[in-house]
């Protein structure tokens, strides 16, 4: 009797679980606050469910045609509710906090992916979003596709012990560069690509950099960011801060598309492989590895031609 009883218990559990899963509604009207989430939903081929996106959702270009809800850190309660979403997905920096609290108080299904917004947990983010959309198999397939990039990165870094001293410049405001210190996504990715963020020991978060500090840093390589399709910082090497640096002298000033490198979406692991390759130019990619997405790194020389 015991085997029969055990079988009946298991069968009852499976039937109950399947019924419960079947009764869970699949979100059909999704509002997104965060470019990486939008990119993931498009990669899962579930973009028809998106009814609104924030202004950082710039890839793929078709996402920019969706109704807009504002900047990720300045979303509005009324704008989102007017789209009648059955799911609101937000990245860790979705805000302001008051608006997030207001949306949650309305009872709208809102999920903030605060623990999965870093380089090592992109696959977790993909699987989480796919589960919320009730397409877990698609999520596993997409997440598994990033293994090729992870393996390629390890291969590149295994060929060199050299750790270049890198400075990441986000933008220039009133002639002063804004650079990545500790506790930034850029700092995380520089380390992942086998570099040393020379600002991390002295600065926290994104901070302006004085000419004197820049001269003392004397980076071996400078990474700049083309923000959301804007023109990259083509004259960064000509700033008084950097024109005498090793990076400028050796033409090691590169511009990357911002959403590609810093987005923490499906393209970011490839972008870090590309970053590792420019920081370690003597290394080779593994045989058979191919860039699935367009590379975006360009030197200052190439940009000014």
Short mmCIF file of C-alpha atoms in Angstrom, two decimals:
data_model
loop_
_atom_site.label_atom_id
_atom_site.label_comp_id
_atom_site.label_asym_id
_atom_site.label_seq_id
_atom_site.Cartn_x
_atom_site.Cartn_y
_atom_site.Cartn_z
CA UNK A 1 0.00 0.00 0.00
CA UNK A 2 2.87 2.37 0.78
CA UNK A 3 4.08 2.72 -2.85
CA UNK A 4 0.50 3.32 -4.04
CA UNK A 5 -0.13 5.91 -1.30
CA UNK A 6 3.14 7.70 -2.12
CA UNK A 7 2.26 7.73 -5.82
CA UNK A 8 -1.18 9.20 -5.11
CA UNK A 9 0.30 11.95 -2.91
CA UNK A 10 2.86 12.90 -5.57
CA UNK A 11 0.25 12.81 -8.34
CA UNK A 12 -2.08 15.00 -6.30
CA UNK A 13 0.73 17.50 -5.66
CA UNK A 14 1.67 17.68 -9.35
CA UNK A 15 -1.93 18.18 -10.42
CA UNK A 16 -2.45 20.92 -7.84
CA UNK A 17 0.79 22.66 -8.87
CA UNK A 18 -0.10 22.54 -12.56
CA UNK A 19 -3.58 23.93 -11.89
CA UNK A 20 -2.08 26.72 -9.76
CA UNK A 21 0.41 27.60 -12.49
CA UNK A 22 -2.31 27.52 -15.13
CA UNK A 23 -4.42 29.93 -13.08
CA UNK A 24 -1.59 32.46 -12.75
CA UNK A 25 -2.29 35.21 -15.30
CA UNK A 26 0.40 35.85 -17.87
CA UNK A 27 1.21 39.58 -18.01
CA UNK A 28 0.10 41.09 -21.31
CA UNK A 29 0.63 44.80 -20.63
CA UNK A 30 4.17 45.41 -19.35
CA UNK A 31 5.70 48.77 -18.51
CA UNK A 32 9.49 48.84 -18.26
CA UNK A 33 11.76 51.17 -16.31
CA UNK A 34 15.30 50.24 -17.34
CA UNK A 35 17.03 49.66 -20.66
CA UNK A 36 18.42 46.21 -19.84
CA UNK A 37 14.96 44.88 -19.04
CA UNK A 38 13.61 46.16 -22.34
CA UNK A 39 16.56 44.60 -24.15
CA UNK A 40 15.95 41.26 -22.44
CA UNK A 41 12.25 41.24 -23.30
CA UNK A 42 13.09 41.93 -26.94
CA UNK A 43 15.72 39.15 -26.89
CA UNK A 44 13.02 36.82 -25.53
CA UNK A 45 10.82 37.91 -28.48
CA UNK A 46 8.08 39.04 -26.11
CA UNK A 47 8.22 42.73 -27.04
CA UNK A 48 4.58 42.88 -28.10
CA UNK A 49 3.64 42.85 -24.43
CA UNK A 50 5.52 46.11 -23.75
CA UNK A 51 3.14 49.08 -23.55
CA UNK A 52 5.61 51.63 -22.17
CA UNK A 53 9.35 52.16 -21.66
CA UNK A 54 11.65 54.67 -20.02
CA UNK A 55 14.10 56.88 -21.90
CA UNK A 56 17.09 54.58 -21.28
CA UNK A 57 15.40 51.87 -23.37
CA UNK A 58 17.27 52.60 -26.57
CA UNK A 59 18.14 49.08 -27.78
CA UNK A 60 16.88 47.80 -30.05
CA UNK A 61 15.94 51.02 -31.83
CA UNK A 62 12.35 49.82 -32.18
CA UNK A 63 11.97 50.18 -28.40
CA UNK A 64 12.23 53.96 -28.71
CA UNK A 65 8.92 53.96 -30.59
CA UNK A 66 7.05 52.60 -27.57
CA UNK A 67 5.10 55.05 -25.34
CA UNK A 68 7.52 56.83 -23.00
CA UNK A 69 7.30 57.05 -19.20
CA UNK A 70 10.28 59.39 -18.67
CA UNK A 71 13.77 58.87 -17.32
CA UNK A 72 14.34 55.76 -15.19
CA UNK A 73 14.97 57.81 -12.04
CA UNK A 74 12.09 60.23 -12.69
CA UNK A 75 9.09 58.11 -13.58
CA UNK A 76 5.57 59.32 -12.78
CA UNK A 77 2.69 57.49 -11.15
CA UNK A 78 0.06 58.96 -13.47
CA UNK A 79 2.03 58.25 -16.64
CA UNK A 80 2.48 54.59 -15.77
CA UNK A 81 -1.06 53.97 -14.52
CA UNK A 82 -2.49 55.58 -17.67
CA UNK A 83 -0.99 52.67 -19.63
CA UNK A 84 -3.03 50.20 -17.54
CA UNK A 85 -0.16 47.76 -16.95
CA UNK A 86 -0.59 44.34 -15.39
CA UNK A 87 3.17 44.26 -14.68
CA UNK A 88 5.70 47.04 -14.04
CA UNK A 89 9.34 45.94 -14.22
CA UNK A 90 12.06 48.22 -12.93
CA UNK A 91 15.82 48.22 -12.53
CA UNK A 92 17.48 48.99 -9.19
CA UNK A 93 17.66 52.74 -9.81
CA UNK A 94 13.98 53.15 -10.67
CA UNK A 95 12.64 56.18 -8.84
CA UNK A 96 12.01 58.44 -7.19
CA UNK A 97 11.22 56.28 -4.15
CA UNK A 98 8.02 58.22 -3.52
CA UNK A 99 6.65 57.23 -6.93
CA UNK A 100 7.66 53.59 -6.45
CA UNK A 101 5.81 53.57 -3.11
CA UNK A 102 2.75 55.19 -4.69
CA UNK A 103 2.64 52.60 -7.46
CA UNK A 104 3.00 49.76 -4.99
CA UNK A 105 0.20 51.20 -2.85
CA UNK A 106 -2.18 51.10 -5.81
CA UNK A 107 -1.85 47.33 -5.95
CA UNK A 108 -0.22 47.28 -9.38
CA UNK A 109 2.07 44.29 -9.86
CA UNK A 110 5.51 45.94 -9.60
CA UNK A 111 8.84 44.11 -9.50
CA UNK A 112 12.16 45.91 -8.90
CA UNK A 113 15.16 43.80 -9.91
CA UNK A 114 17.51 45.31 -7.35
CA UNK A 115 19.59 42.21 -6.62
CA UNK A 116 20.27 41.26 -10.24
CA UNK A 117 21.66 44.47 -11.68
CA UNK A 118 25.32 43.53 -11.91
CA UNK A 119 27.69 41.74 -14.27
CA UNK A 120 27.72 38.38 -12.51
CA UNK A 121 23.94 38.01 -12.28
CA UNK A 122 22.78 38.91 -15.77
CA UNK A 123 21.71 35.31 -16.37
CA UNK A 124 19.65 35.41 -13.16
CA UNK A 125 17.97 38.60 -14.35
CA UNK A 126 17.12 37.00 -17.68
CA UNK A 127 15.63 33.91 -16.03
CA UNK A 128 13.69 36.03 -13.52
CA UNK A 129 12.12 38.16 -16.25
CA UNK A 130 11.34 35.11 -18.37
CA UNK A 131 9.62 33.48 -15.39
CA UNK A 132 7.54 36.59 -14.75
CA UNK A 133 6.45 36.50 -18.39
CA UNK A 134 5.74 32.74 -18.16
CA UNK A 135 8.33 31.86 -20.81
CA UNK A 136 10.99 30.13 -18.67
CA UNK A 137 12.30 27.96 -21.52
CA UNK A 138 13.11 31.05 -23.57
CA UNK A 139 14.89 32.47 -20.56
CA UNK A 140 17.09 29.41 -20.14
CA UNK A 141 18.01 29.49 -23.83
CA UNK A 142 18.96 33.16 -23.74
CA UNK A 143 20.85 32.86 -20.46
CA UNK A 144 22.80 29.84 -21.71
CA UNK A 145 23.85 31.76 -24.82
CA UNK A 146 25.98 34.04 -22.63
CA UNK A 147 28.25 31.15 -21.66
CA UNK A 148 30.22 31.65 -24.88
CA UNK A 149 31.04 35.21 -23.79
CA UNK A 150 31.96 34.19 -20.25
CA UNK A 151 34.27 31.49 -21.60
CA UNK A 152 35.83 33.89 -24.12
CA UNK A 153 36.53 36.42 -21.38
CA UNK A 154 38.32 33.83 -19.26
CA UNK A 155 40.35 32.79 -22.32
CA UNK A 156 41.45 36.35 -23.09
CA UNK A 157 42.42 37.09 -19.49
CA UNK A 158 44.34 33.82 -19.17
CA UNK A 159 46.82 35.11 -21.77
CA UNK A 160 48.03 38.16 -19.85
CA UNK A 161 48.97 39.12 -16.30
CA UNK A 162 49.15 42.79 -17.27
CA UNK A 163 46.58 45.01 -15.54
CA UNK A 164 46.39 48.41 -17.24
CA UNK A 165 45.46 51.44 -15.15
CA UNK A 166 42.11 52.55 -16.57
CA UNK A 167 39.98 55.66 -16.18
CA UNK A 168 36.33 55.68 -17.21
CA UNK A 169 34.89 59.05 -18.26
CA UNK A 170 31.11 59.25 -18.25
CA UNK A 171 30.78 62.80 -19.56
CA UNK A 172 32.32 66.27 -19.49
CA UNK A 173 30.47 69.07 -17.68
CA UNK A 174 31.73 72.64 -17.89
CA UNK A 175 35.12 71.35 -19.02
CA UNK A 176 35.39 68.90 -16.11
CA UNK A 177 35.30 65.13 -16.71
CA UNK A 178 32.90 63.02 -14.62
CA UNK A 179 34.66 59.73 -13.87
CA UNK A 180 33.76 56.37 -12.35
CA UNK A 181 34.93 55.76 -8.81
CA UNK A 182 34.22 52.80 -6.56
CA UNK A 183 30.70 51.35 -6.37
CA UNK A 184 29.88 52.03 -10.03
CA UNK A 185 28.99 49.68 -12.84
CA UNK A 186 32.02 50.93 -14.78
CA UNK A 187 34.33 50.01 -11.90
CA UNK A 188 32.87 46.50 -11.85
CA UNK A 189 33.35 46.05 -15.59
CA UNK A 190 36.90 47.42 -15.65
CA UNK A 191 37.84 44.85 -13.01
CA UNK A 192 36.03 42.11 -14.92
CA UNK A 193 37.99 43.01 -18.07
CA UNK A 194 41.33 42.67 -16.29
CA UNK A 195 42.02 46.34 -15.64
CA UNK A 196 42.49 48.51 -12.57
CA UNK A 197 40.18 51.47 -12.08
CA UNK A 198 42.68 54.04 -10.83
CA UNK A 199 39.93 56.33 -9.53
CA UNK A 200 38.38 53.69 -7.26
CA UNK A 201 40.86 54.20 -4.41
CA UNK A 202 40.23 57.94 -4.31
CA UNK A 203 36.63 58.47 -5.42
CA UNK A 204 33.26 56.89 -4.70
CA UNK A 205 30.47 56.77 -7.25
CA UNK A 206 30.54 59.24 -10.19
CA UNK A 207 32.62 62.33 -9.39
CA UNK A 208 34.18 65.32 -11.22
CA UNK A 209 37.93 65.07 -11.68
CA UNK A 210 40.29 68.02 -11.31
CA UNK A 211 43.16 68.62 -13.70
CA UNK A 212 45.67 68.03 -10.91
CA UNK A 213 44.14 64.69 -9.95
CA UNK A 214 43.97 63.61 -13.58
CA UNK A 215 47.63 64.39 -14.13
CA UNK A 216 48.53 62.39 -11.02
CA UNK A 217 46.44 59.43 -12.19
CA UNK A 218 48.13 59.30 -15.64
CA UNK A 219 45.96 56.41 -16.94
CA UNK A 220 47.26 53.82 -19.40
CA UNK A 221 43.82 53.67 -21.04
CA UNK A 222 40.74 55.88 -21.00
CA UNK A 223 37.25 54.56 -21.71
CA UNK A 224 34.53 57.03 -22.64
CA UNK A 225 30.86 56.45 -23.17
CA UNK A 226 28.63 57.38 -26.09
CA UNK A 227 25.40 58.04 -24.20
CA UNK A 228 22.19 56.67 -25.70
CA UNK A 229 23.24 57.31 -29.29
CA UNK A 230 24.80 60.74 -28.68
CA UNK A 231 28.14 61.63 -30.24
CA UNK A 232 31.04 60.09 -28.32
CA UNK A 233 33.62 62.22 -26.56
CA UNK A 234 35.90 62.63 -29.55
CA UNK A 235 38.09 65.35 -27.99
CA UNK A 236 38.61 63.75 -24.59
CA UNK A 237 42.33 63.24 -25.26
CA UNK A 238 42.71 66.97 -25.96
CA UNK A 239 41.50 68.04 -22.52
CA UNK A 240 44.19 69.51 -20.29
CA UNK A 241 43.39 66.70 -17.87
CA UNK A 242 44.51 63.98 -20.27
CA UNK A 243 46.56 65.31 -23.18
CA UNK A 244 49.85 64.40 -21.49
CA UNK A 245 48.67 61.02 -20.21
CA UNK A 246 50.04 57.68 -21.36
CA UNK A 247 46.56 56.92 -22.73
CA UNK A 248 46.58 59.94 -25.04
CA UNK A 249 50.23 59.48 -26.07
CA UNK A 250 49.68 55.82 -26.96
CA UNK A 251 46.24 56.37 -28.52
CA UNK A 252 44.58 54.20 -25.90
CA UNK A 253 41.42 56.31 -25.62
CA UNK A 254 38.31 54.33 -26.54
CA UNK A 255 34.62 55.11 -26.82
CA UNK A 256 31.98 52.43 -26.18
CA UNK A 257 28.24 52.65 -26.63
CA UNK A 258 26.82 53.15 -23.14
CA UNK A 259 23.86 50.76 -23.21
CA UNK A 260 26.06 48.06 -24.76
CA UNK A 261 28.81 48.19 -22.13
CA UNK A 262 27.05 49.40 -18.97
CA UNK A 263 23.53 48.16 -19.61
CA UNK A 264 23.89 44.83 -17.77
CA UNK A 265 21.76 43.21 -20.46
CA UNK A 266 22.37 40.30 -22.86
CA UNK A 267 25.03 42.25 -24.81
CA UNK A 268 27.14 43.24 -21.80
CA UNK A 269 29.16 39.99 -21.48
CA UNK A 270 30.24 40.38 -25.12
CA UNK A 271 31.02 44.06 -24.48
CA UNK A 272 33.32 43.06 -21.61
CA UNK A 273 35.09 40.60 -23.92
CA UNK A 274 35.60 43.49 -26.33
CA UNK A 275 36.82 45.74 -23.50
CA UNK A 276 39.26 43.07 -22.34
CA UNK A 277 40.55 42.75 -25.90
CA UNK A 278 41.31 46.48 -26.24
CA UNK A 279 42.90 46.62 -22.79
CA UNK A 280 45.04 43.57 -23.63
CA UNK A 281 45.75 44.03 -27.36
CA UNK A 282 48.29 41.20 -27.57
CA UNK A 283 45.70 38.55 -26.65
CA UNK A 284 43.62 36.43 -28.99
CA UNK A 285 39.97 35.41 -28.89
CA UNK A 286 39.24 31.68 -28.67
CA UNK A 287 38.91 29.80 -31.93
CA UNK A 288 35.33 29.85 -33.18
CA UNK A 289 34.18 32.70 -30.96
CA UNK A 290 32.19 35.33 -32.84
CA UNK A 291 30.71 38.65 -31.79
CA UNK A 292 26.95 38.28 -32.14
CA UNK A 293 26.35 42.00 -31.73
CA UNK A 294 28.06 44.91 -33.46
CA UNK A 295 31.25 45.97 -31.69
CA UNK A 296 31.30 49.61 -30.63
CA UNK A 297 34.82 50.39 -29.38
CA UNK A 298 36.62 53.07 -31.37
CA UNK A 299 39.83 54.96 -30.67
CA UNK A 300 39.95 58.74 -30.57
CA UNK A 301 42.01 58.62 -33.77
CA UNK A 302 39.32 56.64 -35.60
CA UNK A 303 36.59 58.94 -34.35
CA UNK A 304 38.30 62.09 -35.54
CA UNK A 305 38.98 60.80 -39.04
#
